[in-house]
Amino acid sequence: MYSTNRQLLPRLARTAAFGALIASGVVGCDAHQPLKVKDPDVAPPGFATGAAALPLLRAGALADFAVAVSGAADQQNNGHEGIANFGGIFTDEFDDEDTFPTRSAMNTRNATNTNSSIAGVFENLGAAHNDALRALGQYATYGPTQIGRAEMYNIDAYIYIYIAEHFCSGVPFSTIDIATGKVTNGAFLTTVQMLDTAITELGEGEAVALSDTASADAPEVPTQIGLSKVGIARALLDLGQITAAADTANAVSPGFIYQIYTSSNTPRQENGIWNYTAPTQIQAFSVADGKNNTGLPFRSANDPRVPYVLSDQPANNGNPVFYNQLKYPTATTNFTVADYTEAQLILAEGDIFNGNYAAGKTIMDNLRSTVGLPPLAAAVGDKNQILQVLSERAFWMYVTGHRLGDMRRVLRAPYNAAPYSFVQDDVYGTGAGLSPTLEFPTPQLTNPNPNYVACDPTVP
Amino acid sequence: MQASFEHAGVSGGARRSMTIGKRVATRITLLASWLTICAGARTLLAQQAGPTGVLVGRVTDVDSKQGVADAIVRAGTPARAARTDGTGHYRLTGVPVGDTRVIVNRLGFAVISKSATITAGSETEVDFDLQPVSLTLSQVIVTGTSGTTELARVNGASIGVIEPDSIEQAPLQNFSDLLNSRVAGLTVIQNSGNVGTGSRIVVRGQGSASLSNNPLIVIDGIRAYNNTNGYAFGLGGQTTSRFDDLDYNNIENVEVLRGPAAAALYGTEAAAGVIVITTKHGDVAQSPRWDFFASLGQLADKTRYPANYTRVGIFGADTSEGCSLIEEYAGACVGVTGPGRLTPSTHYNLFQNSPGLFDKGYTEGTGLSVDGGSQAITYNSGANWNRQQGNVSNNSDRFTHVNGGFEAHPYSILDIGLTALYTQRRIVLPLSDNAVGGVLSGLLLGSAAPNGYLFDGFLLSPENTESIRNNEAVDRVTIGASGTLRAFPWLTVRGNAGMDYVDVFDYFVAPPVAASLFTYPAGAQDQAIYEYTGAASISANYPIVPTLKGTTTIGGEWVDQSIHGVYGEGSSLIPGTNSVAGATSNFAAGEFNSDIVNIGGYVQQQFAWRDVLFATGSARLDGNSAFGAEHSTALYPAGNISYNISDESYWKKNDIITSLRFRIAGGQSGREPTFRLAQGSYTGASYNVNGAGNVTGLIPNSIGNADLKPERSTEYETGFDASFWKDKFSLVVTAYDRTERDLIQAQPIDISTGTGSITTNIGQIDNRGLEFTVITRLVETDPFKFDLATTLNVARNKLVNLGSVGTSVVANGITGAIIQENIGGQPLGVFTSVPYTYKDLNHDGVIEPNEITYGSKPVTVGEPGPREELTLSPTFTVFKYFTVNAVLDRRDGITVYDGGDEFRCAAFQNGRECNDPTAPLKDQAAAVAAAFNGTDYGYLLNGSFWKLREVSLKITAPDAWVHRYLRGRTASLTVSGRNLATATPYRGVDPEVSEFGGAPTLANAQFFTQPPLRTFVGRIDISW
């Protein structure tokens, strides 16, 4: 095809020179530069470090804590039901009127460790736990005495308490590095270990709050101290150390309250209990009344502490009868994590446990009077007196994530022995179609953790 | 609150507009620069072109001796091409001097080739007689990212070809219909029968467990957006597909590169195959050819939907509801002391008793195009319009398409092609599938009482479901330019650049109407998708020894896909409004952006031995912005051999074997991680700290993995092409084995970390199969002809392993139990469930809980499939003027989860099997097992089917009549039907559609999914 090589070679040389020119241009540039793209929608991990990141990390942890505890209305962004909702349908607070089988299984306490709804709540608690640890890591370096550090200790401790009260004895607390994906698998903690960890962290939180002398933080200091104290008292109650719990609660100042503050700013900040009960939302969880014939009469008692109304809309599963709770009537109703009332109820229980029923009843009657309720009828017998405390706690702290903890702790020492000898039917019985299980299973999705150990079935 | 929302929306939109404008300007500048460079190069290099000659001649029909128009004549290396005019004459300039092979192909005729010797500066005449055949396989294929074409006989990989003009278009409603059941190995999985909804396109099986299995789309060398999960808001499962934005009317042909063996030069993202679309650019003709069509048809839902059941006289705990057998077995019925199960059921079919709800839909369309040109420039331009109205009022798809394709040959050494496509779609969709407010769920979950649409008020009445609007407005522009410069006889430079721009505006609204469960929400999202392509290559061909020629190609490609979008949502619309602007609560707004850049370079070496044996090797190196920082590049090698043994000199021509070719090919390609998958990041989450006001917070958004690299697909295939008895029987057989490694997987981690998984490369999938294509003319007498085209695909999919991931869950059933998993050694997404056996021990005619025996653990039940797909397409022609064509499709080895029927009994207790004591025992057992043992086993069903997909009758008017009465060239009338009949053991409504058909997932389930509509269409085609 080519007349001579003398024609071919110069052409090849020109072509080679042209190619070399292009190649040199490419080599001269940063080869990776064209592959660098902008991502304006997210913040790289570097923005989560340093002093400037402290308020960001704190608010983020609190945002996830709110979703994990009281749920949210933003189902697109993991804003599902919180531990308080699930505790509600698992106990006698709510009837499930939903079509989701996973929620129905919770309603009858037949949930397995593959229940995806439980896994979702557990994952949200884990997210809040990791957020708090990340924040604590930065506070330790850049703000060791700031009140935010105390709050991070406290909410992380409450996560331990919520999990200890709801889940079985054998739960991991693992952590992950966002930048690298490296996982640090935690040990599976027993119920006692979780509560002990909580008490330790609450002690740290209280110590940080006490050491915070910044004037700007002053209004928050007593709140965080109260949160620490009520948390410690609650954990001690779960550990069966009733007297110590009461002593701790006795130090809580009147007027103390720590809340999850909701907002209409975003659906993720809206009250998740409202979201699953309001007629304008998802009518999934109806106020129960003597659930399974053994639960407390939350409706028929007509108690102002459990306000409700018969809905004019059918339930999510088609049931024409649905009772809307009105404790959280709006998307922006705050959720109480701990308050002076809870401290007083712990104090009352301590008095009664120590044989001073009159003192305990007085505390409860005083609380009741604040909402216009008459004094309680005198309960006779040690067991009935404790049952009365549990009932008062159930009404005062309706759908706040306390009920299951109460139902379980009375099956442990000291209430599982004389003179109380509580058995399960004493609080919220087994009943027809109701599993005797009184604990959430640890989700199967914790199995990748090589430290896996099965839950201890001997711990109620 | 509202003010801040609007401000955010305006701000985001304005910023986006500025960014878009800047980017477009930049790209246009780049494109203009490129064209300028090409023009300069043309001037410079035109003078250096080597000696060429001219080839002329005439192509005729061997039987009639009439000239054959539009035949493509190719010669030279690299190939020069020209088309014959209306009299069959052609003139091909710029053919390099020397011996060359001249090849002619034309739809409806066997390919023919002759040798010729071109002399410098003079004309060489070569004439051809074409042999008519029933159908042919395309002989020219696009093989390179920069638009390189070559003869199929050179390529050792099998490439499927669809030529829209060779099939009846009347039954087609969209581009997915064009692909469905045409090419062995390509499967279309519909997600709904509602018009405007899309399908999932799968080539040679599922290759990825987590990423998209959508093949790439390349239009005239330009990468096109290929999302099949288009609609922004939840519709319950159904969605739209960007594949269906394409218009088959202006497509010359569609090549299906089934995997890396054929598509390695496309690099990253070609693992799932490539669909290469060549649009019409006009044919040489003495006068322009005008084509007009008009169609009108009817859509109807002919599905036999089941009735709703209940039992009278027995009530559940809520005494307003009937009590089902399941509830009775659970002891939850009131007043049942005796054999309540003998209480008869009553039922009511809302579908058959809902006048006015399911009106017949319609389809109408029209189009006009012009095609023509000279040897210097050809053109094709047209406009089509189509509207489909589904069988519910809030379902329609209006499609408008305008196209222009030009091909110019300003100099003998330069070809320039231009493509410009515009598509506008306006889609309206109802809720469907797994959606409260869905049309089918509203009826199938409804009451068994006459005139009762509502089941205790849970579901919406038809009036309300039809008031809900989900609208999608699509405006899509695809523009591209290509150039081929034959700088020297031995050196060719190719380049192309272009952009596919898609603007998708979605909005939904549930307006304030009575009895709605909704909070009257509205939402809107607008996203702009830009897919830019720039590619160039240089090819040099040279003799090595007299019988061996070499071709070396060096090329590069740059692809940038960026997506920018904003959205806003709100609730509690005020009466009279139908948009987010009317919302008064629950505001949410946001913006999303993504950008993935891929830059690749490749080298390809080809050897041709005596123009009979061809061997090709290539390697492509890709850099990709979505890879992890530690793996920023990936190398994809490939090679193939094609041996045209029947062209050997020693091959004795005979009347039995007309042609025979053996081929073997192998190659690698990849799948890129999705945007941001390799990067750790935080996002914002506000919190009302201390109740004092909202404070911005940081929470994790994505977990990083610097080691993340693309999934790597390795494919080998071998086979042969043969034709017998003068092409009356053609056979293409291909065996393939494709292995995907380094699967991008969500590796489960302890969920107590607050995240369920991290993304990593782990695991392996294997797809093996056999593909057969048989085209035969069974009868050829005067006046009858009977052709049969058959494709058979036998596919085996296996997840070899998922590494340390072990297994992963694909889907859970209604009971909450796992029903689809990824398990090593099993097909991807294998169905699993706890099995059972049942026996009516007490012979009372019903299955009670104690009459079922359960297995101890889940077993595998089936796979999404299909394992086999057979398509038969017979064509019967009488007197040349009457042609009957049909497409009969068989899919086997499919398991479908009938979740809708299970849900009817599990949640609403209104299915037959949980109410009617006379229901088949098998069905009763399914409901009882689900209720009392939590196994969905009885609802995992065989979804194999035969489907009479298309039948058409085409009446062609004699040319003389057309000329006399219409002054035209051709005219025809086609009457066709689609989705005409289905035979299946499946007990649900239709096994072909899937709730997840549009999503890149393996789940195969029906949950009140609209089955395909039966379509009858009449179409008139006239050309002048």
Coordinates of C-alpha atoms in Angstrom, one line a residue, chain A residues 82-237:
Chain A
G82 CA -38.8 5.5 69.6
I83 CA -38.2 3.3 72.5
A84 CA -41.1 5.0 74.3
N85 CA -43.5 4.0 71.6
F86 CA -42.3 0.5 71.5
G87 CA -42.3 0.2 75.3
G88 CA -45.9 1.4 75.1
I89 CA -47.2 -1.3 72.8
F90 CA -45.1 -4.0 74.4
T91 CA -46.7 -3.2 77.8
D92 CA -50.2 -2.2 78.7
E93 CA -50.0 1.4 77.7
F94 CA -50.9 1.1 74.0
D95 CA -52.9 -1.2 71.8
D96 CA -51.3 -1.7 68.4
E97 CA -53.8 -0.8 65.7
D98 CA -51.4 -1.0 62.8
T99 CA -50.9 -3.4 59.9
F100 CA -47.1 -3.9 60.4
P101 CA -46.5 -7.5 61.5
T102 CA -43.4 -6.4 63.4
R103 CA -45.5 -4.0 65.5
S104 CA -48.2 -6.6 66.0
A105 CA -45.6 -9.0 67.3
M106 CA -44.5 -6.4 69.8
N107 CA -48.1 -5.9 70.9
T108 CA -48.4 -9.6 71.8
R109 CA -44.8 -9.8 73.0
N110 CA -44.0 -12.3 70.4
A111 CA -41.1 -10.4 68.9
T112 CA -38.1 -12.3 67.7
N113 CA -34.6 -11.1 67.3
T114 CA -35.3 -10.7 63.6
N115 CA -38.0 -8.1 64.2
S116 CA -37.0 -5.2 62.0
S117 CA -38.9 -2.6 64.0
I118 CA -37.0 -3.5 67.1
A119 CA -33.8 -3.4 65.1
G120 CA -34.6 0.1 63.9
V121 CA -35.1 1.4 67.4
F122 CA -32.0 -0.3 68.6
E123 CA -30.0 1.1 65.7
N124 CA -31.2 4.6 66.5
L125 CA -30.2 4.2 70.2
G126 CA -26.8 3.0 68.9
A127 CA -26.5 6.0 66.7
A128 CA -27.2 8.4 69.6
H129 CA -24.7 6.4 71.7
N130 CA -22.0 6.8 69.0
D131 CA -22.8 10.5 68.6
A132 CA -22.5 11.1 72.3
L133 CA -19.1 9.2 72.4
R134 CA -17.8 11.2 69.4
A135 CA -18.9 14.4 71.1
L136 CA -17.3 13.3 74.4
G137 CA -14.1 12.6 72.6
Q138 CA -13.9 16.2 71.3
Y139 CA -15.1 17.7 74.6
A140 CA -12.3 15.9 76.5
T141 CA -9.8 17.8 74.4
Y142 CA -11.5 21.1 73.6
G143 CA -14.1 21.6 76.3
P144 CA -13.5 19.4 79.3
T145 CA -15.5 21.6 81.7
Q146 CA -18.3 22.7 79.4
I147 CA -21.9 21.8 80.3
G148 CA -22.3 20.1 76.9
R149 CA -19.9 17.4 78.1
A150 CA -22.0 16.8 81.1
E151 CA -25.1 16.5 78.9
M152 CA -23.3 14.0 76.6
Y153 CA -22.4 11.9 79.6
N154 CA -25.9 12.0 80.9
I155 CA -27.8 11.2 77.7
D156 CA -25.4 8.4 76.9
A157 CA -26.1 7.0 80.4
Y158 CA -29.8 7.2 79.7
I159 CA -29.3 5.2 76.6
Y160 CA -27.7 2.5 78.7
I161 CA -30.7 2.7 81.1
Y162 CA -33.3 2.5 78.3
I163 CA -31.6 -0.5 76.8
A164 CA -31.1 -2.2 80.1
E165 CA -34.8 -1.7 81.0
H166 CA -36.1 -2.9 77.7
F167 CA -33.7 -5.4 76.2
C168 CA -32.5 -8.7 77.5
S169 CA -29.4 -9.2 79.5
G170 CA -26.7 -9.3 76.8
V171 CA -26.4 -6.2 74.6
P172 CA -23.3 -4.8 72.8
F173 CA -22.3 -1.2 72.5
S174 CA -20.0 -1.0 69.6
T175 CA -18.5 2.1 67.9
I176 CA -17.5 3.1 64.4
D177 CA -15.1 5.6 62.8
I178 CA -17.0 7.6 60.2
A179 CA -13.9 8.5 58.2
T180 CA -12.5 5.0 57.8
G181 CA -15.4 2.7 58.6
K182 CA -13.3 0.9 61.3
V183 CA -15.6 -0.8 63.8
T184 CA -14.7 -1.4 67.4
N185 CA -16.8 -4.3 68.6
G186 CA -18.0 -3.9 72.1
A187 CA -18.6 -6.6 74.7
F188 CA -22.2 -7.9 75.3
L189 CA -23.1 -6.3 78.6
T190 CA -25.5 -7.8 81.1
T191 CA -28.3 -5.8 82.5
V192 CA -26.3 -5.1 85.6
Q193 CA -23.3 -4.1 83.6
M194 CA -25.4 -1.7 81.6
L195 CA -26.9 -0.1 84.7
D196 CA -23.5 0.1 86.4
T197 CA -22.1 1.8 83.3
A198 CA -24.9 4.3 83.3
I199 CA -24.3 5.1 87.0
T200 CA -20.6 5.7 86.3
E201 CA -21.4 8.0 83.3
L202 CA -24.0 9.9 85.3
G203 CA -21.5 10.4 88.0
E204 CA -19.1 11.8 85.4
G205 CA -21.8 14.0 84.1
E206 CA -22.6 15.4 87.5
A207 CA -18.9 16.0 88.2
V208 CA -18.5 17.9 85.0
A209 CA -21.6 20.0 85.7
L210 CA -20.4 20.8 89.2
S211 CA -17.0 21.9 87.8
D212 CA -18.6 24.1 85.1
T213 CA -18.1 27.7 86.3
A214 CA -18.8 29.4 83.0
S215 CA -21.5 31.9 83.5
A216 CA -23.1 31.2 80.2
D217 CA -23.6 27.7 81.3
A218 CA -25.1 28.5 84.7
P219 CA -28.7 28.0 83.8
E220 CA -28.0 24.5 82.6
V221 CA -25.9 23.3 85.5
P222 CA -28.8 22.5 87.9
T223 CA -30.7 20.8 85.1
Q224 CA -27.7 18.5 84.3
I225 CA -27.1 17.8 87.9
G226 CA -30.8 16.9 88.3
L227 CA -30.6 14.7 85.2
S228 CA -27.6 12.9 86.7
K229 CA -29.3 12.3 90.0
V230 CA -32.6 11.1 88.7
G231 CA -30.7 8.8 86.3
I232 CA -28.6 7.4 89.1
A233 CA -31.7 6.8 91.2
R234 CA -33.5 5.2 88.3
A235 CA -30.6 2.8 87.7
L236 CA -30.3 2.0 91.3
L237 CA -34.0 1.2 91.4

